[in-house]
mmCIF file of C-alpha atoms in Angstrom:
data_model
loop_
_atom_site.group_PDB
_atom_site.id
_atom_site.type_symbol
_atom_site.label_atom_id
_atom_site.label_comp_id
_atom_site.label_asym_id
_atom_site.label_seq_id
_atom_site.Cartn_x
_atom_site.Cartn_y
_atom_site.Cartn_z
ATOM 1 C CA MET G 98 -41.345 49.406 5.563
ATOM 2 C CA HIS G 99 -44.472 48.533 6.708
ATOM 3 C CA ASN G 100 -45.260 48.017 10.525
ATOM 4 C CA GLY G 101 -48.662 46.291 11.399
ATOM 5 C CA GLY G 102 -50.807 44.398 9.465
ATOM 6 C CA ILE G 103 -54.020 44.916 7.054
ATOM 7 C CA ALA G 104 -57.152 43.530 8.379
ATOM 8 C CA GLY G 105 -58.481 40.921 5.803
ATOM 9 C CA PHE G 106 -55.729 41.150 3.073
ATOM 10 C CA ALA G 107 -56.311 37.704 1.891
ATOM 11 C CA SER G 108 -60.148 38.917 1.074
ATOM 12 C CA ILE G 109 -58.718 42.253 -0.799
ATOM 13 C CA LYS G 110 -55.384 41.204 -2.326
ATOM 14 C CA ARG G 111 -57.284 40.281 -5.607
ATOM 15 C CA ARG G 112 -58.925 43.955 -5.584
ATOM 16 C CA LEU G 113 -55.782 45.765 -4.602
ATOM 17 C CA ARG G 114 -53.719 43.820 -7.355
ATOM 18 C CA THR G 115 -56.041 44.639 -10.170
ATOM 19 C CA THR G 116 -55.986 48.400 -10.080
ATOM 20 C CA LEU G 117 -52.258 48.156 -10.674
ATOM 21 C CA ARG G 118 -50.235 49.230 -13.713
ATOM 22 C CA ASP G 119 -48.602 46.572 -15.509
ATOM 23 C CA ASP G 120 -44.937 47.418 -14.243
ATOM 24 C CA LEU G 121 -46.091 47.479 -10.697
ATOM 25 C CA TYR G 122 -48.216 44.088 -10.915
ATOM 26 C CA LEU G 123 -45.324 42.405 -12.359
ATOM 27 C CA MET G 124 -42.934 43.705 -9.774
ATOM 28 C CA ILE G 125 -44.751 41.804 -7.181
ATOM 29 C CA GLN G 126 -42.911 38.767 -6.244
ATOM 30 C CA GLY G 127 -44.068 37.467 -2.770
ATOM 31 C CA THR G 128 -47.603 37.235 -0.942
ATOM 32 C CA THR G 129 -47.133 39.397 1.909
ATOM 33 C CA ASP G 130 -49.419 42.767 2.380
ATOM 34 C CA SER G 131 -46.352 44.714 2.696
ATOM 35 C CA GLU G 132 -45.043 44.251 -0.847
ATOM 36 C CA HIS G 133 -48.829 44.585 -2.042
ATOM 37 C CA ALA G 134 -49.082 48.008 -0.035
ATOM 38 C CA PHE G 135 -45.935 49.304 -1.415
ATOM 39 C CA ALA G 136 -46.922 48.419 -4.878
ATOM 40 C CA VAL G 137 -50.302 50.373 -4.257
ATOM 41 C CA PHE G 138 -48.149 53.233 -2.899
ATOM 42 C CA LEU G 139 -46.068 53.391 -6.085
ATOM 43 C CA ASN G 140 -49.477 53.300 -8.138
ATOM 44 C CA GLN G 141 -50.653 56.266 -6.735
ATOM 45 C CA LEU G 142 -47.301 58.011 -8.013
ATOM 46 C CA PRO G 143 -47.716 59.790 -11.543
ATOM 47 C CA ASP G 144 -44.127 57.436 -12.335
ATOM 48 C CA ALA G 145 -42.932 54.989 -10.036
ATOM 49 C CA SER G 146 -39.196 55.598 -11.518
ATOM 50 C CA SER G 147 -38.703 59.356 -11.029
ATOM 51 C CA GLN G 148 -38.070 61.291 -8.067
ATOM 52 C CA VAL G 149 -41.368 63.895 -7.390
ATOM 53 C CA ALA G 150 -41.414 66.618 -4.951
ATOM 54 C CA PRO G 151 -42.325 65.844 -1.133
ATOM 55 C CA GLU G 152 -45.903 66.825 -1.064
ATOM 56 C CA VAL G 153 -46.445 64.349 -4.191
ATOM 57 C CA VAL G 154 -45.038 61.640 -1.941
ATOM 58 C CA GLY G 155 -47.264 62.403 1.589
ATOM 59 C CA GLU G 156 -50.210 62.539 -0.940
ATOM 60 C CA ALA G 157 -49.337 59.539 -2.622
ATOM 61 C CA LEU G 158 -48.952 57.881 1.134
ATOM 62 C CA GLU G 159 -52.240 58.961 1.990
ATOM 63 C CA ALA G 160 -53.845 58.105 -1.204
ATOM 64 C CA CYS G 161 -52.530 54.694 -0.467
ATOM 65 C CA ILE G 162 -53.760 54.409 2.888
ATOM 66 C CA LYS G 163 -57.322 55.235 1.481
ATOM 67 C CA PHE G 164 -57.285 53.049 -1.211
ATOM 68 C CA ILE G 165 -56.688 49.977 1.200
ATOM 69 C CA LEU G 166 -59.404 51.319 3.587
ATOM 70 C CA LYS G 167 -61.802 51.709 0.507
ATOM 71 C CA ALA G 168 -60.937 47.837 -0.663
ATOM 72 C CA GLN G 169 -61.657 46.665 2.838
ATOM 73 C CA LYS G 170 -65.068 48.578 3.163
ATOM 74 C CA GLU G 171 -65.923 47.285 -0.405
ATOM 75 C CA CYS G 172 -65.322 43.662 0.336
ATOM 76 C CA GLY G 173 -66.771 43.907 3.670
ATOM 77 C CA VAL G 174 -63.643 43.515 5.943
ATOM 78 C CA GLN G 175 -63.784 44.492 9.339
ATOM 79 C CA GLY G 176 -61.296 44.730 11.736
ATOM 80 C CA ALA G 177 -58.409 47.349 12.754
ATOM 81 C CA SER G 178 -55.366 47.756 10.234
ATOM 82 C CA SER G 179 -52.520 49.446 11.502
ATOM 83 C CA LEU G 180 -50.631 50.929 8.433
ATOM 84 C CA ASN G 181 -47.454 52.312 9.749
ATOM 85 C CA PHE G 182 -45.545 53.003 6.689
ATOM 86 C CA ALA G 183 -42.214 54.192 5.946
ATOM 87 C CA VAL G 184 -40.855 55.436 2.153
ATOM 88 C CA THR G 185 -38.057 57.148 0.664
ATOM 89 C CA ASP G 186 -36.330 58.037 -2.375
ATOM 90 C CA GLY G 187 -33.286 59.140 -0.855
ATOM 91 C CA THR G 188 -33.848 62.610 -0.624
ATOM 92 C CA THR G 189 -37.757 62.743 0.565
ATOM 93 C CA VAL G 190 -38.810 60.616 3.711
ATOM 94 C CA ALA G 191 -42.660 60.049 4.145
ATOM 95 C CA VAL G 192 -43.981 58.078 7.625
ATOM 96 C CA SER G 193 -47.392 57.330 8.384
ATOM 97 C CA ARG G 194 -48.925 56.074 11.627
ATOM 98 C CA PHE G 195 -52.324 54.831 11.534
ATOM 99 C CA ARG G 196 -54.849 52.550 12.468
ATOM 100 C CA ASN G 197 -58.438 52.655 11.319
ATOM 101 C CA ALA G 198 -59.716 52.077 14.701
ATOM 102 C CA ARG G 199 -60.708 54.935 16.920
ATOM 103 C CA GLU G 200 -59.843 53.355 20.246
ATOM 104 C CA GLU G 201 -56.925 51.473 19.227
ATOM 105 C CA ASP G 202 -53.617 52.848 18.762
ATOM 106 C CA PRO G 203 -51.059 51.947 16.053
ATOM 107 C CA PRO G 204 -47.694 50.549 16.676
ATOM 108 C CA THR G 205 -45.497 53.274 18.036
ATOM 109 C CA LEU G 206 -43.599 55.385 15.601
ATOM 110 C CA TYR G 207 -40.857 57.920 16.878
ATOM 111 C CA TYR G 208 -38.410 60.514 15.244
ATOM 112 C CA ALA G 209 -34.886 62.069 16.081
ATOM 113 C CA TYR G 210 -33.855 65.121 14.116
ATOM 114 C CA GLY G 211 -30.680 66.833 14.782
ATOM 115 C CA SER G 212 -27.079 67.215 13.319
ATOM 116 C CA ASP G 213 -25.740 64.159 13.968
ATOM 117 C CA PHE G 214 -26.333 61.125 16.366
ATOM 118 C CA ALA G 215 -22.951 60.058 17.943
ATOM 119 C CA MET G 216 -21.594 58.725 21.256
ATOM 120 C CA ASP G 217 -20.826 61.593 23.628
ATOM 121 C CA LYS G 218 -18.446 61.888 26.376
ATOM 122 C CA ASP G 219 -20.083 60.096 28.503
ATOM 123 C CA LYS G 220 -20.314 57.267 25.997
ATOM 124 C CA ILE G 221 -24.196 57.204 25.737
ATOM 125 C CA PHE G 222 -25.753 57.936 22.064
ATOM 126 C CA ARG G 223 -27.042 61.373 21.585
ATOM 127 C CA VAL G 224 -29.080 63.447 18.806
ATOM 128 C CA GLY G 225 -26.792 66.413 18.224
ATOM 129 C CA ARG G 226 -28.360 69.839 18.608
ATOM 130 C CA SER G 227 -26.023 72.098 16.612
ATOM 131 C CA GLU G 228 -26.643 73.092 12.708
ATOM 132 C CA PRO G 229 -27.103 72.437 10.361
ATOM 133 C CA LYS G 230 -29.802 69.543 11.502
ATOM 134 C CA ASP G 231 -29.261 67.154 8.763
ATOM 135 C CA THR G 232 -29.727 63.677 10.505
ATOM 136 C CA LEU G 233 -33.203 62.131 10.736
ATOM 137 C CA LEU G 234 -33.772 58.746 12.778
ATOM 138 C CA VAL G 235 -37.169 57.198 12.527
ATOM 139 C CA SER G 236 -37.728 53.965 14.645
ATOM 140 C CA SER G 237 -40.475 52.015 16.242
ATOM 141 C CA GLU G 238 -39.254 52.635 19.525
ATOM 142 C CA PRO G 239 -36.310 55.240 20.722
ATOM 143 C CA LEU G 240 -32.790 53.759 20.202
ATOM 144 C CA THR G 241 -31.603 55.739 23.407
ATOM 145 C CA ASP G 242 -32.634 56.439 27.092
ATOM 146 C CA VAL G 243 -32.782 59.742 26.272
ATOM 147 C CA GLU G 244 -36.209 60.874 26.153
ATOM 148 C CA SER G 245 -35.584 64.702 25.095
ATOM 149 C CA ASP G 246 -34.181 63.168 21.916
ATOM 150 C CA TRP G 247 -37.259 61.360 20.393
ATOM 151 C CA THR G 248 -40.716 62.611 19.679
ATOM 152 C CA MET G 249 -43.430 60.352 19.011
ATOM 153 C CA ILE G 250 -45.801 60.339 15.741
ATOM 154 C CA PRO G 251 -49.007 61.214 16.885
ATOM 155 C CA LYS G 252 -51.810 58.300 15.971
ATOM 156 C CA ASP G 253 -53.305 58.961 12.484
ATOM 157 C CA HIS G 254 -50.218 61.380 11.373
ATOM 158 C CA MET G 255 -47.478 61.585 8.671
ATOM 159 C CA LEU G 256 -43.840 62.477 8.867
ATOM 160 C CA LEU G 257 -42.653 64.395 5.526
ATOM 161 C CA ALA G 258 -39.086 65.188 5.480
ATOM 162 C CA GLN G 259 -36.783 66.386 2.538
ATOM 163 C CA ALA G 260 -32.924 66.943 2.737
ATOM 164 C CA GLU G 261 -31.661 69.172 -0.709
ATOM 165 C CA LYS G 262 -28.997 71.119 -0.967
ATOM 166 C CA GLY G 263 -28.667 72.210 2.455
ATOM 167 C CA GLU G 264 -32.182 72.995 2.836
ATOM 168 C CA ASN G 265 -33.458 70.489 5.403
ATOM 169 C CA SER G 266 -37.077 70.142 6.862
ATOM 170 C CA VAL G 267 -39.180 67.852 8.634
ATOM 171 C CA VAL G 268 -43.320 68.097 8.999
ATOM 172 C CA VAL G 269 -45.710 66.048 10.801
ATOM 173 C CA LYS G 270 -49.209 66.688 9.733
ATOM 174 C CA GLY G 271 -52.530 64.894 10.420
ATOM 175 C CA LEU G 272 -53.838 62.214 7.917
ATOM 176 C CA GLN G 273 -57.148 63.714 6.296
ATOM 177 C CA ILE G 274 -58.777 59.892 7.286
ATOM 178 C CA LYS G 275 -61.468 59.259 9.579
ATOM 179 C CA PRO G 276 -60.954 56.075 11.965
ATOM 180 C CA ILE G 277 -63.905 53.765 12.330
ATOM 181 C CA SER G 278 -65.422 52.532 15.486
ATOM 182 C CA TYR G 279 -64.915 48.769 15.781
#
């Protein structure tokens, strides 16, 4: 998933494509920045068809963002890009909230983490607070009016979550990418 836009995409599309492994290049069917960004992300993984450790997924997503920014710089593209991405392999979830302009915010991105997401006795959907916590919701806006259920992912941060054999974790960490002043 990509919520945002890559500034100057038409100017950097060729550069993005020429770096891809053949299988990933042939995977691209359309012309959108989202599809190309996903191919660039997969290209950062050691093997795009195998499950890897959560840290590797997070590193690949951050490397994808850096690669897009590098291509923009090399092609002389100026302007802000919003690079909110979400990827999952069914066990690991990596989500970024990034905008490469110091004074501008990317689109919002929230998450809720708990035991379930269900309607309570008052017919209001809530995130359950019991253990084990095994439900993660990520959305561009909170899905309910219960503010305490939702946490905004800060600008220029990544959420990395893993669910495996009853061991669930959610970590939000800063991206090591410097924004540009426009």
